[in-house]
mmCIF file of C-alpha atoms and ligand atoms in Angstrom:
data_model
loop_
_atom_site.group_PDB
_atom_site.id
_atom_site.type_symbol
_atom_site.label_atom_id
_atom_site.label_comp_id
_atom_site.label_asym_id
_atom_site.label_seq_id
_atom_site.Cartn_x
_atom_site.Cartn_y
_atom_site.Cartn_z
ATOM 1 C CA MET A 1 0.000 0.000 0.000
ATOM 2 C CA LYS A 2 1.194 3.520 -0.793
ATOM 3 C CA ASN A 3 2.080 5.923 1.978
ATOM 4 C CA TYR A 4 0.023 9.105 1.697
ATOM 5 C CA ASN A 5 1.641 10.769 4.672
ATOM 6 C CA VAL A 6 4.445 13.241 4.265
ATOM 7 C CA ASP A 7 8.002 11.802 4.418
ATOM 8 C CA GLU A 8 10.712 13.246 6.673
ATOM 9 C CA LYS A 9 11.947 15.551 3.877
ATOM 10 C CA GLY A 10 8.457 16.988 3.407
ATOM 11 C CA TYR A 11 7.467 15.107 0.245
ATOM 12 C CA TYR A 12 4.404 13.239 -0.954
ATOM 13 C CA GLY A 13 5.973 11.251 -3.801
ATOM 14 C CA PRO A 14 7.485 13.903 -6.105
ATOM 15 C CA PHE A 15 5.393 16.717 -4.606
ATOM 16 C CA GLY A 16 6.019 19.034 -1.659
ATOM 17 C CA GLY A 17 9.405 20.045 -0.234
ATOM 18 C CA ALA A 18 10.468 23.461 1.039
ATOM 19 C CA PHE A 19 11.718 25.829 -1.673
ATOM 20 C CA ILE A 20 12.393 28.927 0.404
ATOM 21 C CA PRO A 21 14.756 31.894 0.508
ATOM 22 C CA ASP A 22 17.649 31.676 2.990
ATOM 23 C CA GLU A 23 16.062 34.364 5.188
ATOM 24 C CA LEU A 24 13.212 31.987 6.056
ATOM 25 C CA LYS A 25 15.316 28.885 6.560
ATOM 26 C CA GLU A 26 15.770 29.333 10.292
ATOM 27 C CA ASN A 27 12.031 29.928 10.856
ATOM 28 C CA ILE A 28 10.901 27.016 8.741
ATOM 29 C CA ASP A 29 13.553 24.717 10.215
ATOM 30 C CA GLN A 30 12.428 25.591 13.713
ATOM 31 C CA LEU A 31 8.788 24.979 12.835
ATOM 32 C CA THR A 32 9.683 21.688 11.130
ATOM 33 C CA GLU A 33 11.664 20.592 14.143
ATOM 34 C CA ARG A 34 8.986 21.395 16.676
ATOM 35 C CA TYR A 35 5.510 21.107 15.164
ATOM 36 C CA VAL A 36 4.948 17.371 15.619
ATOM 37 C CA GLU A 37 6.285 17.377 19.160
ATOM 38 C CA ILE A 38 4.072 20.348 20.098
ATOM 39 C CA LEU A 39 0.942 18.986 18.355
ATOM 40 C CA GLU A 40 1.411 15.614 20.071
ATOM 41 C CA SER A 41 2.022 17.082 23.543
ATOM 42 C CA PRO A 42 -0.710 16.496 26.151
ATOM 43 C CA LYS A 43 -0.858 20.255 26.885
ATOM 44 C CA PHE A 44 -1.536 21.186 23.250
ATOM 45 C CA LYS A 45 -3.991 18.346 22.704
ATOM 46 C CA LYS A 46 -5.986 19.340 25.751
ATOM 47 C CA GLU A 47 -6.137 23.051 24.897
ATOM 48 C CA PHE A 48 -6.868 22.410 21.214
ATOM 49 C CA ALA A 49 -9.680 19.963 22.007
ATOM 50 C CA ALA A 50 -11.223 22.351 24.554
ATOM 51 C CA LEU A 51 -11.190 25.310 22.148
ATOM 52 C CA LEU A 52 -12.568 23.230 19.271
ATOM 53 C CA LYS A 53 -15.419 22.214 21.523
ATOM 54 C CA ASP A 54 -16.270 25.351 23.493
ATOM 55 C CA TYR A 55 -15.046 28.086 21.163
ATOM 56 C CA ALA A 56 -15.560 26.688 17.644
ATOM 57 C CA GLY A 57 -18.602 24.601 18.588
ATOM 58 C CA ARG A 58 -17.332 21.156 17.532
ATOM 59 C CA PRO A 59 -18.140 18.440 16.792
ATOM 60 C CA SER A 60 -19.870 19.820 13.711
ATOM 61 C CA PRO A 61 -22.979 17.754 12.915
ATOM 62 C CA LEU A 62 -23.091 15.070 10.239
ATOM 63 C CA TYR A 63 -26.533 15.568 8.726
ATOM 64 C CA PHE A 64 -28.365 12.946 6.684
ATOM 65 C CA ALA A 65 -29.876 14.954 3.824
ATOM 66 C CA PRO A 66 -33.125 13.154 2.887
ATOM 67 C CA ARG A 67 -34.280 15.240 -0.073
ATOM 68 C CA LEU A 68 -30.805 15.436 -1.617
ATOM 69 C CA SER A 69 -30.468 11.661 -1.095
ATOM 70 C CA ALA A 70 -33.760 10.997 -2.846
ATOM 71 C CA LYS A 71 -32.719 13.150 -5.773
ATOM 72 C CA TYR A 72 -29.334 11.476 -6.340
ATOM 73 C CA GLY A 73 -30.209 7.931 -5.287
ATOM 74 C CA ALA A 74 -27.702 7.419 -2.468
ATOM 75 C CA ARG A 75 -27.408 7.960 1.277
ATOM 76 C CA ILE A 76 -26.009 11.484 1.286
ATOM 77 C CA TYR A 77 -24.626 13.072 4.426
ATOM 78 C CA LEU A 78 -23.437 16.655 4.833
ATOM 79 C CA LYS A 79 -20.517 17.413 7.147
ATOM 80 C CA ARG A 80 -21.639 20.749 8.537
ATOM 81 C CA GLU A 81 -18.375 22.759 8.767
ATOM 82 C CA GLU A 82 -20.444 25.855 7.983
ATOM 83 C CA LEU A 83 -21.821 25.696 11.530
ATOM 84 C CA ASN A 84 -18.421 26.332 13.116
ATOM 85 C CA HIS A 85 -17.737 29.684 14.756
ATOM 86 C CA THR A 86 -16.862 32.203 11.983
ATOM 87 C CA GLY A 87 -18.680 30.058 9.402
ATOM 88 C CA SER A 88 -16.163 27.676 7.876
ATOM 89 C CA HIS A 89 -13.587 24.956 8.497
ATOM 90 C CA LYS A 90 -10.821 27.602 8.613
ATOM 91 C CA ILE A 91 -11.231 28.086 12.366
ATOM 92 C CA ASN A 92 -9.906 24.548 13.077
ATOM 93 C CA ASN A 93 -6.537 25.378 11.572
ATOM 94 C CA ALA A 94 -6.450 28.918 12.979
ATOM 95 C CA ILE A 95 -6.988 27.703 16.553
ATOM 96 C CA GLY A 96 -4.316 25.041 16.181
ATOM 97 C CA GLN A 97 -1.711 27.339 14.677
ATOM 98 C CA ILE A 98 -2.325 30.194 17.108
ATOM 99 C CA LEU A 99 -1.583 27.795 19.984
ATOM 100 C CA LEU A 100 1.536 26.682 18.124
ATOM 101 C CA ALA A 101 2.617 30.298 17.513
ATOM 102 C CA ARG A 102 2.150 31.130 21.187
ATOM 103 C CA GLU A 103 4.136 28.056 22.184
ATOM 104 C CA MET A 104 6.937 29.263 19.897
ATOM 105 C CA GLY A 105 6.899 32.709 21.467
ATOM 106 C CA CYS A 106 5.578 34.715 18.478
ATOM 107 C CA THR A 107 3.397 37.769 19.110
ATOM 108 C CA HIS A 108 2.786 39.220 15.613
ATOM 109 C CA ILE A 109 0.632 37.050 13.362
ATOM 110 C CA ILE A 110 0.415 37.547 9.601
ATOM 111 C CA ALA A 111 -1.838 35.693 7.181
ATOM 112 C CA GLU A 112 -3.147 35.717 3.617
ATOM 113 C CA THR A 113 -6.789 35.388 2.726
ATOM 114 C CA GLY A 114 -8.875 34.867 -0.429
ATOM 115 C CA ALA A 115 -12.577 34.852 0.336
ATOM 116 C CA GLY A 116 -11.739 36.340 3.712
ATOM 117 C CA GLN A 117 -12.721 33.269 5.715
ATOM 118 C CA HIS A 118 -9.151 32.506 6.728
ATOM 119 C CA GLY A 119 -8.552 36.181 7.485
ATOM 120 C CA VAL A 120 -11.632 36.250 9.718
ATOM 121 C CA ALA A 121 -10.623 33.007 11.461
ATOM 122 C CA THR A 122 -7.108 34.349 12.061
ATOM 123 C CA ALA A 123 -8.314 37.762 13.256
ATOM 124 C CA THR A 124 -10.687 35.915 15.581
ATOM 125 C CA VAL A 125 -8.068 33.737 17.281
ATOM 126 C CA CYS A 126 -5.657 36.694 17.510
ATOM 127 C CA ALA A 127 -8.343 38.671 19.339
ATOM 128 C CA MET A 128 -8.972 35.676 21.588
ATOM 129 C CA LEU A 129 -5.302 35.580 22.633
ATOM 130 C CA GLY A 130 -4.615 39.339 22.359
ATOM 131 C CA LEU A 131 -2.032 39.063 19.542
ATOM 132 C CA LYS A 132 -1.264 41.617 16.808
ATOM 133 C CA CYS A 133 -2.748 40.574 13.466
ATOM 134 C CA THR A 134 -2.080 41.682 9.873
ATOM 135 C CA ILE A 135 -4.086 40.168 7.002
ATOM 136 C CA TYR A 136 -3.008 40.389 3.350
ATOM 137 C CA MET A 137 -5.845 40.280 0.857
ATOM 138 C CA GLY A 138 -5.993 40.909 -2.893
ATOM 139 C CA ALA A 139 -7.707 44.207 -3.742
ATOM 140 C CA VAL A 140 -10.178 42.368 -6.006
ATOM 141 C CA ASP A 141 -11.125 40.110 -3.098
ATOM 142 C CA VAL A 142 -11.383 43.089 -0.719
ATOM 143 C CA GLU A 143 -13.995 44.388 -3.109
ATOM 144 C CA ARG A 144 -15.986 41.163 -3.603
ATOM 145 C CA GLN A 145 -15.850 40.041 0.042
ATOM 146 C CA ALA A 146 -16.688 43.313 1.774
ATOM 147 C CA LEU A 147 -18.528 41.654 4.657
ATOM 148 C CA ASN A 148 -15.473 39.630 5.676
ATOM 149 C CA VAL A 149 -13.213 42.695 5.428
ATOM 150 C CA ALA A 150 -15.521 44.505 7.829
ATOM 151 C CA ARG A 151 -15.483 41.521 10.195
ATOM 152 C CA MET A 152 -11.671 41.456 10.280
ATOM 153 C CA LYS A 153 -11.544 45.171 11.065
ATOM 154 C CA MET A 154 -14.190 44.775 13.763
ATOM 155 C CA LEU A 155 -12.000 42.079 15.315
ATOM 156 C CA GLY A 156 -9.093 44.527 15.496
ATOM 157 C CA ALA A 157 -6.961 43.239 12.615
ATOM 158 C CA THR A 158 -5.173 45.361 10.025
ATOM 159 C CA VAL A 159 -6.197 44.490 6.460
ATOM 160 C CA GLU A 160 -3.587 45.211 3.750
ATOM 161 C CA ALA A 161 -5.105 45.336 0.254
ATOM 162 C CA VAL A 162 -2.670 43.868 -2.287
ATOM 163 C CA THR A 163 -2.825 45.477 -5.732
ATOM 164 C CA SER A 164 -0.009 43.603 -7.533
ATOM 165 C CA GLY A 165 -0.678 40.954 -10.217
ATOM 166 C CA GLY A 166 -4.313 39.952 -10.484
ATOM 167 C CA ALA A 167 -4.876 41.298 -6.944
ATOM 168 C CA THR A 168 -6.262 37.978 -5.697
ATOM 169 C CA LEU A 169 -5.120 35.138 -3.429
ATOM 170 C CA LYS A 170 -1.818 34.260 -5.135
ATOM 171 C CA ASP A 171 -0.732 37.896 -4.916
ATOM 172 C CA ALA A 172 -1.752 38.104 -1.260
ATOM 173 C CA VAL A 173 0.428 35.038 -0.521
ATOM 174 C CA ASP A 174 3.332 36.611 -2.453
ATOM 175 C CA VAL A 175 3.165 39.801 -0.370
ATOM 176 C CA ALA A 176 2.643 37.964 2.943
ATOM 177 C CA LEU A 177 5.678 35.740 2.219
ATOM 178 C CA GLY A 178 7.651 38.849 1.257
ATOM 179 C CA TYR A 179 6.789 40.508 4.569
ATOM 180 C CA TRP A 180 7.787 37.352 6.436
ATOM 181 C CA VAL A 181 11.197 37.307 4.680
ATOM 182 C CA SER A 182 11.921 40.797 6.020
ATOM 183 C CA HIS A 183 10.275 40.171 9.429
ATOM 184 C CA PRO A 184 11.166 36.604 10.383
ATOM 185 C CA ASP A 185 10.054 37.234 13.971
ATOM 186 C CA ALA A 186 6.412 37.229 12.799
ATOM 187 C CA TYR A 187 4.436 33.986 12.620
ATOM 188 C CA TYR A 188 2.916 33.233 9.224
ATOM 189 C CA LEU A 189 -0.404 31.534 9.906
ATOM 190 C CA LEU A 190 -0.959 29.841 6.551
ATOM 191 C CA GLY A 191 -4.571 29.045 5.777
ATOM 192 C CA SER A 192 -4.457 26.072 3.454
ATOM 193 C CA ALA A 193 -2.581 22.824 2.885
ATOM 194 C CA VAL A 194 -0.070 24.580 0.629
ATOM 195 C CA GLY A 195 3.311 26.312 1.001
ATOM 196 C CA PRO A 196 6.662 24.916 2.072
ATOM 197 C CA HIS A 197 6.933 21.877 4.340
ATOM 198 C CA PRO A 198 5.793 21.612 7.124
ATOM 199 C CA PHE A 199 2.686 23.735 6.369
ATOM 200 C CA PRO A 200 0.806 21.214 4.190
ATOM 201 C CA ASP A 201 1.207 18.507 6.825
ATOM 202 C CA LEU A 202 0.621 20.884 9.738
ATOM 203 C CA VAL A 203 -2.635 22.182 8.245
ATOM 204 C CA ALA A 204 -3.814 18.675 7.263
ATOM 205 C CA ARG A 205 -3.221 17.425 10.819
ATOM 206 C CA LEU A 206 -5.146 20.337 12.339
ATOM 207 C CA GLN A 207 -8.046 19.855 9.901
ATOM 208 C CA SER A 208 -8.050 16.066 10.353
ATOM 209 C CA VAL A 209 -10.585 16.490 13.147
ATOM 210 C CA ILE A 210 -13.173 16.607 10.323
ATOM 211 C CA SER A 211 -12.603 12.997 9.208
ATOM 212 C CA GLU A 212 -12.031 11.843 12.790
ATOM 213 C CA GLU A 213 -15.554 13.034 13.582
ATOM 214 C CA ILE A 214 -17.050 11.660 10.342
ATOM 215 C CA ARG A 215 -15.870 8.144 11.276
ATOM 216 C CA LYS A 216 -17.441 8.330 14.732
ATOM 217 C CA GLN A 217 -20.653 9.915 13.474
ATOM 218 C CA LEU A 218 -21.094 7.398 10.650
ATOM 219 C CA LEU A 219 -20.581 4.536 13.071
ATOM 220 C CA GLU A 220 -23.380 5.943 15.221
ATOM 221 C CA GLN A 221 -25.742 6.768 12.363
ATOM 222 C CA GLU A 222 -24.977 4.082 9.741
ATOM 223 C CA GLY A 223 -23.398 1.349 11.839
ATOM 224 C CA ARG A 224 -20.156 1.607 9.868
ATOM 225 C CA GLU A 225 -17.214 3.973 10.004
ATOM 226 C CA LEU A 226 -16.388 4.029 6.317
ATOM 227 C CA PRO A 227 -18.402 5.888 3.685
ATOM 228 C CA ASP A 228 -18.204 4.942 0.008
ATOM 229 C CA TYR A 229 -17.410 8.500 -1.076
ATOM 230 C CA VAL A 230 -16.003 11.624 0.523
ATOM 231 C CA ILE A 231 -16.413 14.717 -1.653
ATOM 232 C CA ALA A 232 -14.741 18.081 -1.044
ATOM 233 C CA CYS A 233 -13.916 21.220 -3.003
ATOM 234 C CA ILE A 234 -10.282 22.127 -3.557
ATOM 235 C CA GLY A 235 -8.829 25.603 -3.266
ATOM 236 C CA GLY A 236 -5.452 24.885 -1.737
ATOM 237 C CA GLY A 237 -6.882 21.711 -0.269
ATOM 238 C CA SER A 238 -7.290 22.152 3.497
ATOM 239 C CA ASN A 239 -10.959 21.211 3.933
ATOM 240 C CA ALA A 240 -10.431 18.274 1.566
ATOM 241 C CA ALA A 241 -7.269 17.186 3.415
ATOM 242 C CA GLY A 242 -9.174 17.266 6.694
ATOM 243 C CA ALA A 243 -12.156 15.378 5.289
ATOM 244 C CA PHE A 244 -9.905 12.746 3.647
ATOM 245 C CA TYR A 245 -7.208 12.372 6.341
ATOM 246 C CA HIS A 246 -8.485 9.384 8.309
ATOM 247 C CA PHE A 247 -9.630 7.649 5.114
ATOM 248 C CA LEU A 248 -6.390 7.962 3.133
ATOM 249 C CA ASP A 249 -5.398 4.348 3.860
ATOM 250 C CA GLU A 250 -8.929 2.975 3.475
ATOM 251 C CA GLU A 251 -8.853 2.105 -0.209
ATOM 252 C CA SER A 252 -12.590 1.302 -0.283
ATOM 253 C CA VAL A 253 -13.392 4.965 0.379
ATOM 254 C CA ARG A 254 -13.435 6.965 -2.845
ATOM 255 C CA LEU A 255 -11.984 10.431 -2.383
ATOM 256 C CA VAL A 256 -13.369 13.049 -4.763
ATOM 257 C CA GLN A 257 -11.618 16.394 -5.258
ATOM 258 C CA VAL A 258 -13.636 19.088 -7.007
ATOM 259 C CA GLU A 259 -11.749 21.927 -8.650
ATOM 260 C CA ALA A 260 -13.118 25.270 -9.813
ATOM 261 C CA GLY A 261 -13.910 25.013 -13.520
ATOM 262 C CA GLY A 262 -14.740 28.731 -13.817
ATOM 263 C CA HIS A 263 -16.008 29.431 -17.336
ATOM 264 C CA GLY A 264 -14.941 25.951 -18.491
ATOM 265 C CA THR A 265 -11.679 24.021 -18.712
ATOM 266 C CA ASP A 266 -11.549 24.239 -22.509
ATOM 267 C CA GLY A 267 -10.481 27.872 -22.086
ATOM 268 C CA HIS A 268 -8.134 29.514 -19.561
ATOM 269 C CA GLU A 269 -10.655 31.075 -17.179
ATOM 270 C CA HIS A 270 -10.643 28.497 -14.411
ATOM 271 C CA ALA A 271 -8.654 27.402 -11.363
ATOM 272 C CA ALA A 272 -8.394 23.680 -12.175
ATOM 273 C CA SER A 273 -4.733 23.152 -11.234
ATOM 274 C CA ILE A 274 -4.760 19.346 -11.265
ATOM 275 C CA THR A 275 -6.929 18.925 -14.352
ATOM 276 C CA CYS A 276 -5.146 21.528 -16.482
ATOM 277 C CA GLY A 277 -1.867 22.262 -14.702
ATOM 278 C CA SER A 278 1.639 20.858 -14.834
ATOM 279 C CA GLU A 279 4.364 20.136 -12.281
ATOM 280 C CA GLY A 280 6.225 23.122 -10.935
ATOM 281 C CA VAL A 281 7.079 25.144 -7.849
ATOM 282 C CA LEU A 282 4.809 27.816 -6.383
ATOM 283 C CA HIS A 283 4.892 29.378 -2.920
ATOM 284 C CA GLY A 284 7.613 27.076 -1.644
ATOM 285 C CA SER A 285 6.496 23.636 -2.738
ATOM 286 C CA ARG A 286 6.407 21.407 -5.804
ATOM 287 C CA SER A 287 2.910 20.637 -6.992
ATOM 288 C CA MET A 288 0.489 20.989 -9.903
ATOM 289 C CA ILE A 289 0.382 24.604 -11.053
ATOM 290 C CA LEU A 290 -1.352 26.548 -13.825
ATOM 291 C CA PHE A 291 1.286 27.979 -16.187
ATOM 292 C CA ASP A 292 0.916 29.954 -19.407
ATOM 293 C CA GLU A 293 2.887 29.340 -22.647
ATOM 294 C CA ASN A 294 5.823 31.395 -21.285
ATOM 295 C CA GLY A 295 6.089 29.307 -18.147
ATOM 296 C CA ASP A 296 4.696 32.095 -15.966
ATOM 297 C CA VAL A 297 2.034 31.295 -13.390
ATOM 298 C CA ARG A 298 -1.310 31.845 -15.061
ATOM 299 C CA GLU A 299 -3.923 34.166 -13.616
ATOM 300 C CA PRO A 300 -6.609 31.781 -12.312
ATOM 301 C CA TYR A 301 -10.309 32.534 -12.374
ATOM 302 C CA SER A 302 -13.277 31.344 -10.320
ATOM 303 C CA ILE A 303 -16.542 32.906 -9.206
ATOM 304 C CA SER A 304 -15.442 31.730 -5.783
ATOM 305 C CA ALA A 305 -12.659 33.785 -4.193
ATOM 306 C CA GLY A 306 -11.696 30.851 -1.962
ATOM 307 C CA LEU A 307 -10.924 28.585 -4.931
ATOM 308 C CA ASP A 308 -9.275 31.261 -7.078
ATOM 309 C CA TYR A 309 -5.713 29.941 -6.718
ATOM 310 C CA PRO A 310 -3.353 28.662 -9.470
ATOM 311 C CA GLY A 311 -1.934 25.789 -7.389
ATOM 312 C CA ILE A 312 -2.946 22.963 -5.115
ATOM 313 C CA GLY A 313 -1.496 21.374 -1.986
ATOM 314 C CA PRO A 314 1.146 18.685 -2.643
ATOM 315 C CA LEU A 315 -0.881 15.938 -0.921
ATOM 316 C CA HIS A 316 -3.686 16.482 -3.419
ATOM 317 C CA ALA A 317 -1.344 16.448 -6.409
ATOM 318 C CA TYR A 318 -0.042 13.100 -5.150
ATOM 319 C CA LEU A 319 -3.505 11.612 -4.493
ATOM 320 C CA ALA A 320 -4.472 12.520 -8.054
ATOM 321 C CA GLN A 321 -1.225 11.265 -9.602
ATOM 322 C CA THR A 322 -1.435 7.889 -7.870
ATOM 323 C CA GLY A 323 -5.094 7.462 -8.781
ATOM 324 C CA ARG A 324 -6.084 7.385 -5.113
ATOM 325 C CA SER A 325 -8.525 10.230 -5.746
ATOM 326 C CA THR A 326 -11.001 11.143 -8.462
ATOM 327 C CA VAL A 327 -10.662 14.694 -9.770
ATOM 328 C CA LEU A 328 -13.737 16.520 -11.053
ATOM 329 C CA THR A 329 -14.368 20.123 -11.992
ATOM 330 C CA ALA A 330 -17.441 22.288 -11.505
ATOM 331 C CA THR A 331 -18.008 25.435 -13.522
ATOM 332 C CA ASP A 332 -19.337 28.668 -12.021
ATOM 333 C CA ARG A 333 -22.743 27.778 -13.433
ATOM 334 C CA GLN A 334 -22.742 24.224 -12.044
ATOM 335 C CA ALA A 335 -21.708 25.546 -8.617
ATOM 336 C CA LEU A 336 -24.409 28.220 -8.633
ATOM 337 C CA ASP A 337 -27.058 25.647 -9.534
ATOM 338 C CA ALA A 338 -25.809 23.348 -6.767
ATOM 339 C CA ALA A 339 -25.940 26.211 -4.253
ATOM 340 C CA ARG A 340 -29.547 26.961 -5.110
ATOM 341 C CA GLU A 341 -30.424 23.276 -5.074
ATOM 342 C CA LEU A 342 -29.031 22.721 -1.570
ATOM 343 C CA SER A 343 -30.741 25.880 -0.327
ATOM 344 C CA GLN A 344 -34.132 24.783 -1.606
ATOM 345 C CA LEU A 345 -33.898 21.032 -0.978
ATOM 346 C CA GLU A 346 -32.357 21.117 2.504
ATOM 347 C CA GLY A 347 -32.620 24.695 3.767
ATOM 348 C CA ILE A 348 -28.855 25.146 3.893
ATOM 349 C CA ILE A 349 -27.259 28.011 1.950
ATOM 350 C CA PRO A 350 -23.680 26.884 1.258
ATOM 351 C CA ALA A 351 -20.605 28.975 0.537
ATOM 352 C CA ILE A 352 -19.991 29.178 -3.212
ATOM 353 C CA GLU A 353 -16.780 27.160 -2.581
ATOM 354 C CA SER A 354 -18.714 24.318 -0.955
ATOM 355 C CA ALA A 355 -21.242 24.465 -3.788
ATOM 356 C CA HIS A 356 -18.468 23.194 -6.080
ATOM 357 C CA ALA A 357 -18.299 19.998 -3.982
ATOM 358 C CA LEU A 358 -22.090 19.620 -4.189
ATOM 359 C CA ALA A 359 -21.860 20.032 -7.961
ATOM 360 C CA ALA A 360 -20.069 16.656 -8.046
ATOM 361 C CA LEU A 361 -23.315 14.854 -7.162
ATOM 362 C CA PRO A 362 -24.915 15.033 -10.637
ATOM 363 C CA GLN A 363 -21.553 13.988 -12.154
ATOM 364 C CA LEU A 364 -21.334 10.675 -10.249
ATOM 365 C CA ARG A 365 -23.445 7.517 -10.455
ATOM 366 C CA PHE A 366 -24.376 5.981 -7.088
ATOM 367 C CA ARG A 367 -26.022 2.793 -5.940
ATOM 368 C CA PRO A 368 -28.920 3.379 -3.501
ATOM 369 C CA GLU A 369 -27.136 1.831 -0.503
ATOM 370 C CA GLU A 370 -23.925 3.806 -0.993
ATOM 371 C CA VAL A 371 -22.967 6.300 1.701
ATOM 372 C CA VAL A 372 -21.728 9.641 0.433
ATOM 373 C CA VAL A 373 -20.293 12.417 2.608
ATOM 374 C CA VAL A 374 -20.078 15.927 1.154
ATOM 375 C CA ASN A 375 -18.022 18.393 3.140
ATOM 376 C CA VAL A 376 -19.942 21.670 3.423
ATOM 377 C CA SER A 377 -16.859 23.784 4.138
ATOM 378 C CA GLY A 378 -18.637 27.079 4.734
ATOM 379 C CA ARG A 379 -21.866 29.024 4.866
ATOM 380 C CA GLY A 380 -23.213 31.252 2.151
ATOM 381 C CA ASP A 381 -23.694 34.579 3.947
ATOM 382 C CA LYS A 382 -20.552 36.089 2.435
ATOM 383 C CA ASP A 383 -21.778 35.068 -1.041
ATOM 384 C CA MET A 384 -25.262 36.551 -0.867
ATOM 385 C CA PRO A 385 -24.332 39.504 -3.136
ATOM 386 C CA THR A 386 -23.154 36.964 -5.750
ATOM 387 C CA TYR A 387 -26.296 34.820 -5.406
ATOM 388 C CA LEU A 388 -28.449 37.938 -5.537
ATOM 389 C CA ARG A 389 -26.788 39.104 -8.736
ATOM 390 C CA GLU A 390 -26.706 35.692 -10.447
ATOM 391 C CA PHE A 391 -30.272 34.692 -9.617
ATOM 392 C CA GLY A 392 -31.777 38.184 -9.866
ATOM 393 C CA LEU A 393 -33.311 37.817 -6.393
HETATM 394 C C1 LIG B 1 -11.021 28.849 2.061
HETATM 395 C C2 LIG B 1 -12.197 28.077 1.739
HETATM 396 C C3 LIG B 1 -12.146 26.975 0.851
HETATM 397 C C4 LIG B 1 -10.936 26.608 0.060
HETATM 398 O O1 LIG B 1 -9.787 26.333 0.785
HETATM 399 P P1 LIG B 1 -9.279 24.864 1.069
HETATM 400 O O2 LIG B 1 -7.964 25.067 1.714
HETATM 401 O O3 LIG B 1 -9.155 24.175 -0.266
HETATM 402 O O4 LIG B 1 -10.259 24.205 1.934
HETATM 403 C C5 LIG B 1 -13.294 26.233 0.679
HETATM 404 N N1 LIG B 1 -14.448 26.545 1.305
HETATM 405 C C6 LIG B 1 -14.530 27.594 2.141
HETATM 406 C C7 LIG B 1 -15.832 27.894 2.790
HETATM 407 C C8 LIG B 1 -13.413 28.391 2.385
HETATM 408 O O5 LIG B 1 -13.523 29.425 3.224
#
């Protein structure tokens, strides 16, 4: 059986590693040296578990969706990450890393954000522990996610609008990494399963609570721990990594990654890094990246700010390469339709990111007894202006 966990050099097969400037070497080395020991310590485990429970509101429910199940002819469950404090799975990782940062003696936290969910989660945990917080966000995203920008400011964070490049997530990461290079005393609280080792593994471990809970909840509700499918959307890959983590070695569980197909993968306006990308290095690790004919990183596109990223975490590139996972895409239109469908069949308005995962349902063929878990990574409040515009509400 293949090993889907990171090796000691930070690789998943050919993907991963730590391609970083010398200025960051000491920081990254220190983090690499200490993260497992800290995460495994009784003190961390106890504090992390208590905050997940009493602050974030975990465990998040696993809801059997009867009307969605009837429509697609399977036993469909929704993992309700949208019910967490701040409205998405991002809080799991933010709580874990803020405890890690405190343990390592850091007092200034920096982070990137796309849709603003990671920025809000980071600003939230910084407020909780009284730490200084600076969030880098593409100017385009500042515009299209105004509610989350306001939330970050309300929480006391400084929001830096990034105007370089396409002024979206990739550019925000570039500027945040640049700041870190010149201020290595800050802690970079990375929001997805991307970046140099050990971030992809660190984030996957902190998000793995999602699949840990799914196993327990399925055992209670279905009498078996293993579903037939786990479906998640892929931006950088943190909610998917968390939803897959405790099923990676269970070959009977089909793992489905859904990428943002934007206006369609026959053109260039999409963010489907696995489906249309090639191997390369971006933001410190080797993975599948969208490049143009000149070998420059291509400007990605998605209706969803959280999926609008030209790369993918190295674990996901490896799962796809080895055939462990199934990779699908959902266009803007398919995601919008899925968002409206979930709203009107189950009374749950999903984030436009999560709607991409739901858009996998009509693309798959199920048997009636099969158990399908869709990770609903976030709630749709932040996307109401988009839904309003698209549906003419
Ligand atoms: C950030 C975000 C995503 C995409 O990021 P991943 O790291 O791929 O999970 C998906 N859904 C929501 C609600 C988000 O906020």
